[in-house]
């Protein structure tokens, strides 16, 4: 009589077809032999992204053999590339920017699971009225595999805007027209004229100002933040009294 021995039945359906890099996969079945890059015994692991073909073979005691293969896609998200940003006091809050493959997610710290937002940019909801350093974290996600988070800072520094230059003016005599005061500085800056070195009354907001009385006048520049004030003196000299004619004796 002829004996027909059964061939092993192989079912690889419990093996995942995609995993995150660095994750250990327990391979089933475990009776036979697994082979392929990343295989150790009945486990698979790879720290590099890519497609990995694994083969499984099994034999019965009667010498009947069978084999099958499966491809596991290893997914790996790259850590985003980010750059710190520094702004001066009272500047408009800028957007932080990150570059990476997959979905970019922003966080307030290194461990929280609640995100601040997703996308290549994120604009923090903070004030620039005082000096401070704000730290945020960003990651990328590919197929459900999240990268480690990268820290990025937004620093608010003191104002570095310089005082404007103000052209000196010559003294005038009583009754003469007051000179036009002219300030100069960084292109695109906003000029402000005052009647005091600090505080005081705002007199004008252009590069020039025409005073109406003698005194010291002050001007500042604003480029994101307002810098210190420069001054110029306007002097009005008294007109001497006309000489009195004296009659001949």
JSON list of N, CA, C and O in Angstrom, two decimals, residues 177-223:
[
{"chain": "A", "resi": 177, "resn": "UNK", "atom": "N", "xyz": [10.89, 131.92, 11.67]},
{"chain": "A", "resi": 177, "resn": "UNK", "atom": "CA", "xyz": [10.22, 130.62, 11.60]},
{"chain": "A", "resi": 177, "resn": "UNK", "atom": "C", "xyz": [11.05, 129.56, 12.33]},
{"chain": "A", "resi": 177, "resn": "UNK", "atom": "O", "xyz": [12.28, 129.56, 12.25]},
{"chain": "A", "resi": 178, "resn": "UNK", "atom": "N", "xyz": [10.34, 128.67, 13.00]},
{"chain": "A", "resi": 178, "resn": "UNK", "atom": "CA", "xyz": [11.04, 127.57, 13.67]},
{"chain": "A", "resi": 178, "resn": "UNK", "atom": "C", "xyz": [11.56, 126.59, 12.63]},
{"chain": "A", "resi": 178, "resn": "UNK", "atom": "O", "xyz": [10.92, 126.34, 11.61]},
{"chain": "A", "resi": 179, "resn": "UNK", "atom": "N", "xyz": [12.73, 126.03, 12.89]},
{"chain": "A", "resi": 179, "resn": "UNK", "atom": "CA", "xyz": [13.32, 125.10, 11.92]},
{"chain": "A", "resi": 179, "resn": "UNK", "atom": "C", "xyz": [12.61, 123.74, 11.95]},
{"chain": "A", "resi": 179, "resn": "UNK", "atom": "O", "xyz": [11.97, 123.37, 12.94]},
{"chain": "A", "resi": 180, "resn": "UNK", "atom": "N", "xyz": [12.74, 123.01, 10.85]},
{"chain": "A", "resi": 180, "resn": "UNK", "atom": "CA", "xyz": [12.22, 121.64, 10.80]},
{"chain": "A", "resi": 180, "resn": "UNK", "atom": "C", "xyz": [13.25, 120.69, 11.39]},
{"chain": "A", "resi": 180, "resn": "UNK", "atom": "O", "xyz": [14.40, 120.66, 10.95]},
{"chain": "A", "resi": 181, "resn": "UNK", "atom": "N", "xyz": [12.85, 119.96, 12.40]},
{"chain": "A", "resi": 181, "resn": "UNK", "atom": "CA", "xyz": [13.74, 118.97, 13.01]},
{"chain": "A", "resi": 181, "resn": "UNK", "atom": "C", "xyz": [13.65, 117.69, 12.19]},
{"chain": "A", "resi": 181, "resn": "UNK", "atom": "O", "xyz": [12.56, 117.24, 11.84]},
{"chain": "A", "resi": 182, "resn": "UNK", "atom": "N", "xyz": [14.81, 117.09, 11.89]},
{"chain": "A", "resi": 182, "resn": "UNK", "atom": "CA", "xyz": [14.85, 115.90, 11.03]},
{"chain": "A", "resi": 182, "resn": "UNK", "atom": "C", "xyz": [15.63, 114.78, 11.70]},
{"chain": "A", "resi": 182, "resn": "UNK", "atom": "O", "xyz": [16.79, 114.96, 12.09]},
{"chain": "A", "resi": 183, "resn": "UNK", "atom": "N", "xyz": [14.98, 113.62, 11.81]},
{"chain": "A", "resi": 183, "resn": "UNK", "atom": "CA", "xyz": [15.62, 112.43, 12.38]},
{"chain": "A", "resi": 183, "resn": "UNK", "atom": "C", "xyz": [15.85, 111.41, 11.27]},
{"chain": "A", "resi": 183, "resn": "UNK", "atom": "O", "xyz": [15.10, 111.35, 10.29]},
{"chain": "A", "resi": 184, "resn": "UNK", "atom": "N", "xyz": [16.88, 110.61, 11.40]},
{"chain": "A", "resi": 184, "resn": "UNK", "atom": "CA", "xyz": [17.16, 109.57, 10.41]},
{"chain": "A", "resi": 184, "resn": "UNK", "atom": "C", "xyz": [17.57, 108.28, 11.14]},
{"chain": "A", "resi": 184, "resn": "UNK", "atom": "O", "xyz": [18.01, 108.31, 12.28]},
{"chain": "A", "resi": 185, "resn": "UNK", "atom": "N", "xyz": [17.38, 107.16, 10.45]},
{"chain": "A", "resi": 185, "resn": "UNK", "atom": "CA", "xyz": [17.71, 105.87, 11.06]},
{"chain": "A", "resi": 185, "resn": "UNK", "atom": "C", "xyz": [17.47, 104.73, 10.09]},
{"chain": "A", "resi": 185, "resn": "UNK", "atom": "O", "xyz": [17.61, 104.91, 8.87]},
{"chain": "A", "resi": 186, "resn": "UNK", "atom": "N", "xyz": [17.10, 103.59, 10.60]},
{"chain": "A", "resi": 186, "resn": "UNK", "atom": "CA", "xyz": [16.90, 102.39, 9.80]},
{"chain": "A", "resi": 186, "resn": "UNK", "atom": "C", "xyz": [15.74, 102.57, 8.84]},
{"chain": "A", "resi": 186, "resn": "UNK", "atom": "O", "xyz": [14.68, 103.10, 9.21]},
{"chain": "A", "resi": 187, "resn": "UNK", "atom": "N", "xyz": [15.93, 102.11, 7.60]},
{"chain": "A", "resi": 187, "resn": "UNK", "atom": "CA", "xyz": [14.86, 102.20, 6.61]},
{"chain": "A", "resi": 187, "resn": "UNK", "atom": "C", "xyz": [13.63, 101.41, 7.06]},
{"chain": "A", "resi": 187, "resn": "UNK", "atom": "O", "xyz": [13.75, 100.28, 7.54]},
{"chain": "A", "resi": 188, "resn": "UNK", "atom": "N", "xyz": [12.47, 102.02, 6.93]},
{"chain": "A", "resi": 188, "resn": "UNK", "atom": "CA", "xyz": [11.23, 101.35, 7.29]},
{"chain": "A", "resi": 188, "resn": "UNK", "atom": "C", "xyz": [10.85, 101.51, 8.75]},
{"chain": "A", "resi": 188, "resn": "UNK", "atom": "O", "xyz": [9.80, 101.02, 9.17]},
{"chain": "A", "resi": 189, "resn": "UNK", "atom": "N", "xyz": [11.68, 102.21, 9.53]},
{"chain": "A", "resi": 189, "resn": "UNK", "atom": "CA", "xyz": [11.39, 102.38, 10.95]},
{"chain": "A", "resi": 189, "resn": "UNK", "atom": "C", "xyz": [10.33, 103.45, 11.15]},
{"chain": "A", "resi": 189, "resn": "UNK", "atom": "O", "xyz": [10.07, 104.29, 10.29]},
{"chain": "A", "resi": 190, "resn": "UNK", "atom": "N", "xyz": [9.69, 103.41, 12.30]},
{"chain": "A", "resi": 190, "resn": "UNK", "atom": "CA", "xyz": [8.71, 104.43, 12.68]},
{"chain": "A", "resi": 190, "resn": "UNK", "atom": "C", "xyz": [9.38, 105.41, 13.64]},
{"chain": "A", "resi": 190, "resn": "UNK", "atom": "O", "xyz": [10.00, 105.00, 14.62]},
{"chain": "A", "resi": 191, "resn": "UNK", "atom": "N", "xyz": [9.24, 106.70, 13.36]},
{"chain": "A", "resi": 191, "resn": "UNK", "atom": "CA", "xyz": [9.80, 107.74, 14.22]},
{"chain": "A", "resi": 191, "resn": "UNK", "atom": "C", "xyz": [8.71, 108.28, 15.15]},
{"chain": "A", "resi": 191, "resn": "UNK", "atom": "O", "xyz": [7.55, 108.40, 14.75]},
{"chain": "A", "resi": 192, "resn": "UNK", "atom": "N", "xyz": [9.12, 108.61, 16.37]},
{"chain": "A", "resi": 192, "resn": "UNK", "atom": "CA", "xyz": [8.18, 109.24, 17.31]},
{"chain": "A", "resi": 192, "resn": "UNK", "atom": "C", "xyz": [8.91, 110.37, 18.01]},
{"chain": "A", "resi": 192, "resn": "UNK", "atom": "O", "xyz": [10.02, 110.19, 18.53]},
{"chain": "A", "resi": 193, "resn": "UNK", "atom": "N", "xyz": [8.25, 111.55, 18.06]},
{"chain": "A", "resi": 193, "resn": "UNK", "atom": "CA", "xyz": [8.82, 112.72, 18.71]},
{"chain": "A", "resi": 193, "resn": "UNK", "atom": "C", "xyz": [8.13, 112.94, 20.07]},
{"chain": "A", "resi": 193, "resn": "UNK", "atom": "O", "xyz": [6.93, 112.73, 20.20]},
{"chain": "A", "resi": 194, "resn": "UNK", "atom": "N", "xyz": [8.96, 113.35, 21.05]},
{"chain": "A", "resi": 194, "resn": "UNK", "atom": "CA", "xyz": [8.45, 113.56, 22.41]},
{"chain": "A", "resi": 194, "resn": "UNK", "atom": "C", "xyz": [8.95, 114.88, 22.97]},
{"chain": "A", "resi": 194, "resn": "UNK", "atom": "O", "xyz": [9.92, 115.46, 22.45]},
{"chain": "A", "resi": 195, "resn": "UNK", "atom": "N", "xyz": [8.33, 115.27, 24.09]},
{"chain": "A", "resi": 195, "resn": "UNK", "atom": "CA", "xyz": [8.79, 116.48, 24.78]},
{"chain": "A", "resi": 195, "resn": "UNK", "atom": "C", "xyz": [9.57, 116.16, 26.05]},
{"chain": "A", "resi": 195, "resn": "UNK", "atom": "O", "xyz": [9.87, 117.05, 26.85]},
{"chain": "A", "resi": 196, "resn": "UNK", "atom": "N", "xyz": [9.92, 114.86, 26.23]},
{"chain": "A", "resi": 196, "resn": "UNK", "atom": "CA", "xyz": [10.68, 114.46, 27.41]},
{"chain": "A", "resi": 196, "resn": "UNK", "atom": "C", "xyz": [11.53, 113.24, 27.07]},
{"chain": "A", "resi": 196, "resn": "UNK", "atom": "O", "xyz": [11.25, 112.51, 26.13]},
{"chain": "A", "resi": 197, "resn": "UNK", "atom": "N", "xyz": [12.59, 113.01, 27.87]},
{"chain": "A", "resi": 197, "resn": "UNK", "atom": "CA", "xyz": [13.50, 111.89, 27.62]},
{"chain": "A", "resi": 197, "resn": "UNK", "atom": "C", "xyz": [12.84, 110.55, 27.91]},
{"chain": "A", "resi": 197, "resn": "UNK", "atom": "O", "xyz": [13.14, 109.53, 27.29]},
{"chain": "A", "resi": 198, "resn": "UNK", "atom": "N", "xyz": [11.92, 110.51, 28.87]},
{"chain": "A", "resi": 198, "resn": "UNK", "atom": "CA", "xyz": [11.11, 109.32, 29.14]},
{"chain": "A", "resi": 198, "resn": "UNK", "atom": "C", "xyz": [9.67, 109.76, 29.35]},
{"chain": "A", "resi": 198, "resn": "UNK", "atom": "O", "xyz": [9.42, 110.86, 29.86]},
{"chain": "A", "resi": 199, "resn": "UNK", "atom": "N", "xyz": [8.74, 108.90, 28.97]},
{"chain": "A", "resi": 199, "resn": "UNK", "atom": "CA", "xyz": [7.34, 109.28, 29.12]},
{"chain": "A", "resi": 199, "resn": "UNK", "atom": "C", "xyz": [7.06, 110.50, 28.26]},
{"chain": "A", "resi": 199, "resn": "UNK", "atom": "O", "xyz": [7.44, 110.57, 27.09]},
{"chain": "A", "resi": 200, "resn": "UNK", "atom": "N", "xyz": [6.40, 111.48, 28.84]},
{"chain": "A", "resi": 200, "resn": "UNK", "atom": "CA", "xyz": [6.13, 112.71, 28.12]},
{"chain": "A", "resi": 200, "resn": "UNK", "atom": "C", "xyz": [4.99, 112.60, 27.13]},
{"chain": "A", "resi": 200, "resn": "UNK", "atom": "O", "xyz": [4.31, 111.59, 27.01]},
{"chain": "A", "resi": 201, "resn": "UNK", "atom": "N", "xyz": [4.84, 113.66, 26.37]},
{"chain": "A", "resi": 201, "resn": "UNK", "atom": "CA", "xyz": [3.77, 113.76, 25.38]},
{"chain": "A", "resi": 201, "resn": "UNK", "atom": "C", "xyz": [4.30, 113.43, 23.99]},
{"chain": "A", "resi": 201, "resn": "UNK", "atom": "O", "xyz": [5.39, 113.86, 23.62]},
{"chain": "A", "resi": 202, "resn": "UNK", "atom": "N", "xyz": [3.53, 112.66, 23.23]},
{"chain": "A", "resi": 202, "resn": "UNK", "atom": "CA", "xyz": [3.89, 112.38, 21.84]},
{"chain": "A", "resi": 202, "resn": "UNK", "atom": "C", "xyz": [3.56, 113.59, 20.99]},
{"chain": "A", "resi": 202, "resn": "UNK", "atom": "O", "xyz": [2.42, 114.07, 20.98]},
{"chain": "A", "resi": 203, "resn": "UNK", "atom": "N", "xyz": [4.55, 114.07, 20.26]},
{"chain": "A", "resi": 203, "resn": "UNK", "atom": "CA", "xyz": [4.39, 115.27, 19.45]},
{"chain": "A", "resi": 203, "resn": "UNK", "atom": "C", "xyz": [4.17, 114.97, 17.97]},
{"chain": "A", "resi": 203, "resn": "UNK", "atom": "O", "xyz": [3.56, 115.77, 17.26]},
{"chain": "A", "resi": 204, "resn": "UNK", "atom": "N", "xyz": [4.68, 113.84, 17.50]},
{"chain": "A", "resi": 204, "resn": "UNK", "atom": "CA", "xyz": [4.56, 113.50, 16.08]},
{"chain": "A", "resi": 204, "resn": "UNK", "atom": "C", "xyz": [5.09, 112.12, 15.81]},
{"chain": "A", "resi": 204, "resn": "UNK", "atom": "O", "xyz": [5.79, 111.53, 16.63]},
{"chain": "A", "resi": 205, "resn": "UNK", "atom": "N", "xyz": [4.76, 111.60, 14.62]},
{"chain": "A", "resi": 205, "resn": "UNK", "atom": "CA", "xyz": [5.18, 110.23, 14.27]},
{"chain": "A", "resi": 205, "resn": "UNK", "atom": "C", "xyz": [5.74, 110.15, 12.86]},
{"chain": "A", "resi": 205, "resn": "UNK", "atom": "O", "xyz": [5.48, 109.20, 12.13]},
{"chain": "A", "resi": 206, "resn": "UNK", "atom": "N", "xyz": [6.50, 111.14, 12.46]},
{"chain": "A", "resi": 206, "resn": "UNK", "atom": "CA", "xyz": [7.18, 111.08, 11.17]},
{"chain": "A", "resi": 206, "resn": "UNK", "atom": "C", "xyz": [8.64, 111.44, 11.38]},
{"chain": "A", "resi": 206, "resn": "UNK", "atom": "O", "xyz": [9.06, 111.76, 12.49]},
{"chain": "A", "resi": 207, "resn": "UNK", "atom": "N", "xyz": [9.42, 111.40, 10.32]},
{"chain": "A", "resi": 207, "resn": "UNK", "atom": "CA", "xyz": [10.85, 111.68, 10.44]},
{"chain": "A", "resi": 207, "resn": "UNK", "atom": "C", "xyz": [11.13, 113.14, 10.73]},
{"chain": "A", "resi": 207, "resn": "UNK", "atom": "O", "xyz": [12.22, 113.50, 11.18]},
{"chain": "A", "resi": 208, "resn": "UNK", "atom": "N", "xyz": [10.16, 113.99, 10.49]},
{"chain": "A", "resi": 208, "resn": "UNK", "atom": "CA", "xyz": [10.36, 115.43, 10.73]},
{"chain": "A", "resi": 208, "resn": "UNK", "atom": "C", "xyz": [9.31, 115.96, 11.71]},
{"chain": "A", "resi": 208, "resn": "UNK", "atom": "O", "xyz": [8.21, 115.41, 11.84]},
{"chain": "A", "resi": 209, "resn": "UNK", "atom": "N", "xyz": [9.70, 117.05, 12.37]},
{"chain": "A", "resi": 209, "resn": "UNK", "atom": "CA", "xyz": [8.78, 117.70, 13.29]},
{"chain": "A", "resi": 209, "resn": "UNK", "atom": "C", "xyz": [9.14, 119.19, 13.35]},
{"chain": "A", "resi": 209, "resn": "UNK", "atom": "O", "xyz": [10.33, 119.54, 13.43]},
{"chain": "A", "resi": 210, "resn": "UNK", "atom": "N", "xyz": [8.11, 120.03, 13.34]},
{"chain": "A", "resi": 210, "resn": "UNK", "atom": "CA", "xyz": [8.34, 121.48, 13.43]},
{"chain": "A", "resi": 210, "resn": "UNK", "atom": "C", "xyz": [7.84, 121.96, 14.78]},
{"chain": "A", "resi": 210, "resn": "UNK", "atom": "O", "xyz": [6.63, 121.93, 15.06]},
{"chain": "A", "resi": 211, "resn": "UNK", "atom": "N", "xyz": [8.76, 122.37, 15.65]},
{"chain": "A", "resi": 211, "resn": "UNK", "atom": "CA", "xyz": [8.35, 122.83, 16.98]},
{"chain": "A", "resi": 211, "resn": "UNK", "atom": "C", "xyz": [7.71, 124.22, 16.91]},
{"chain": "A", "resi": 211, "resn": "UNK", "atom": "O", "xyz": [7.81, 124.91, 15.89]},
{"chain": "A", "resi": 212, "resn": "UNK", "atom": "N", "xyz": [7.09, 124.59, 18.01]},
{"chain": "A", "resi": 212, "resn": "UNK", "atom": "CA", "xyz": [6.47, 125.92, 18.09]},
{"chain": "A", "resi": 212, "resn": "UNK", "atom": "C", "xyz": [7.03, 126.74, 19.23]},
{"chain": "A", "resi": 212, "resn": "UNK", "atom": "O", "xyz": [6.71, 127.92, 19.36]},
{"chain": "A", "resi": 213, "resn": "UNK", "atom": "N", "xyz": [7.87, 126.12, 20.05]},
{"chain": "A", "resi": 213, "resn": "UNK", "atom": "CA", "xyz": [8.51, 126.83, 21.14]},
{"chain": "A", "resi": 213, "resn": "UNK", "atom": "C", "xyz": [9.95, 126.35, 21.27]},
{"chain": "A", "resi": 213, "resn": "UNK", "atom": "O", "xyz": [10.32, 125.30, 20.76]},
{"chain": "A", "resi": 214, "resn": "UNK", "atom": "N", "xyz": [10.76, 127.15, 21.98]},
{"chain": "A", "resi": 214, "resn": "UNK", "atom": "CA", "xyz": [12.13, 126.75, 22.25]},
{"chain": "A", "resi": 214, "resn": "UNK", "atom": "C", "xyz": [12.13, 125.61, 23.25]},
{"chain": "A", "resi": 214, "resn": "UNK", "atom": "O", "xyz": [11.18, 125.41, 24.00]},
{"chain": "A", "resi": 215, "resn": "UNK", "atom": "N", "xyz": [13.20, 124.81, 23.25]},
{"chain": "A", "resi": 215, "resn": "UNK", "atom": "CA", "xyz": [13.30, 123.71, 24.21]},
{"chain": "A", "resi": 215, "resn": "UNK", "atom": "C", "xyz": [14.07, 122.54, 23.64]},
{"chain": "A", "resi": 215, "resn": "UNK", "atom": "O", "xyz": [14.65, 122.62, 22.55]},
{"chain": "A", "resi": 216, "resn": "UNK", "atom": "N", "xyz": [14.07, 121.45, 24.38]},
{"chain": "A", "resi": 216, "resn": "UNK", "atom": "CA", "xyz": [14.74, 120.22, 23.94]},
{"chain": "A", "resi": 216, "resn": "UNK", "atom": "C", "xyz": [13.69, 119.24, 23.47]},
{"chain": "A", "resi": 216, "resn": "UNK", "atom": "O", "xyz": [12.69, 118.99, 24.17]},
{"chain": "A", "resi": 217, "resn": "UNK", "atom": "N", "xyz": [13.91, 118.66, 22.32]},
{"chain": "A", "resi": 217, "resn": "UNK", "atom": "CA", "xyz": [12.97, 117.71, 21.73]},
{"chain": "A", "resi": 217, "resn": "UNK", "atom": "C", "xyz": [13.66, 116.36, 21.57]},
{"chain": "A", "resi": 217, "resn": "UNK", "atom": "O", "xyz": [14.88, 116.28, 21.38]},
{"chain": "A", "resi": 218, "resn": "UNK", "atom": "N", "xyz": [12.85, 115.31, 21.62]},
{"chain": "A", "resi": 218, "resn": "UNK", "atom": "CA", "xyz": [13.38, 113.94, 21.63]},
{"chain": "A", "resi": 218, "resn": "UNK", "atom": "C", "xyz": [12.69, 113.10, 20.56]},
{"chain": "A", "resi": 218, "resn": "UNK", "atom": "O", "xyz": [11.50, 113.28, 20.30]},
{"chain": "A", "resi": 219, "resn": "UNK", "atom": "N", "xyz": [13.46, 112.18, 19.96]},
{"chain": "A", "resi": 219, "resn": "UNK", "atom": "CA", "xyz": [12.89, 111.29, 18.94]},
{"chain": "A", "resi": 219, "resn": "UNK", "atom": "C", "xyz": [13.41, 109.87, 19.16]},
{"chain": "A", "resi": 219, "resn": "UNK", "atom": "O", "xyz": [14.54, 109.67, 19.61]},
{"chain": "A", "resi": 220, "resn": "UNK", "atom": "N", "xyz": [12.56, 108.90, 18.84]},
{"chain": "A", "resi": 220, "resn": "UNK", "atom": "CA", "xyz": [12.95, 107.49, 18.94]},
{"chain": "A", "resi": 220, "resn": "UNK", "atom": "C", "xyz": [12.63, 106.77, 17.65]},
{"chain": "A", "resi": 220, "resn": "UNK", "atom": "O", "xyz": [11.89, 107.28, 16.80]},
{"chain": "A", "resi": 221, "resn": "UNK", "atom": "N", "xyz": [13.20, 105.57, 17.52]},
{"chain": "A", "resi": 221, "resn": "UNK", "atom": "CA", "xyz": [12.93, 104.69, 16.39]},
{"chain": "A", "resi": 221, "resn": "UNK", "atom": "C", "xyz": [12.23, 103.43, 16.90]},
{"chain": "A", "resi": 221, "resn": "UNK", "atom": "O", "xyz": [12.55, 102.92, 17.97]},
{"chain": "A", "resi": 222, "resn": "UNK", "atom": "N", "xyz": [11.30, 102.94, 16.11]},
{"chain": "A", "resi": 222, "resn": "UNK", "atom": "CA", "xyz": [10.66, 101.67, 16.42]},
{"chain": "A", "resi": 222, "resn": "UNK", "atom": "C", "xyz": [10.82, 100.72, 15.24]},
{"chain": "A", "resi": 222, "resn": "UNK", "atom": "O", "xyz": [10.37, 101.01, 14.14]},
{"chain": "A", "resi": 223, "resn": "UNK", "atom": "N", "xyz": [11.52, 99.61, 15.51]},
{"chain": "A", "resi": 223, "resn": "UNK", "atom": "CA", "xyz": [11.68, 98.55, 14.52]},
{"chain": "A", "resi": 223, "resn": "UNK", "atom": "C", "xyz": [11.35, 97.25, 15.26]},
{"chain": "A", "resi": 223, "resn": "UNK", "atom": "O", "xyz": [12.21, 96.56, 15.77]}
]
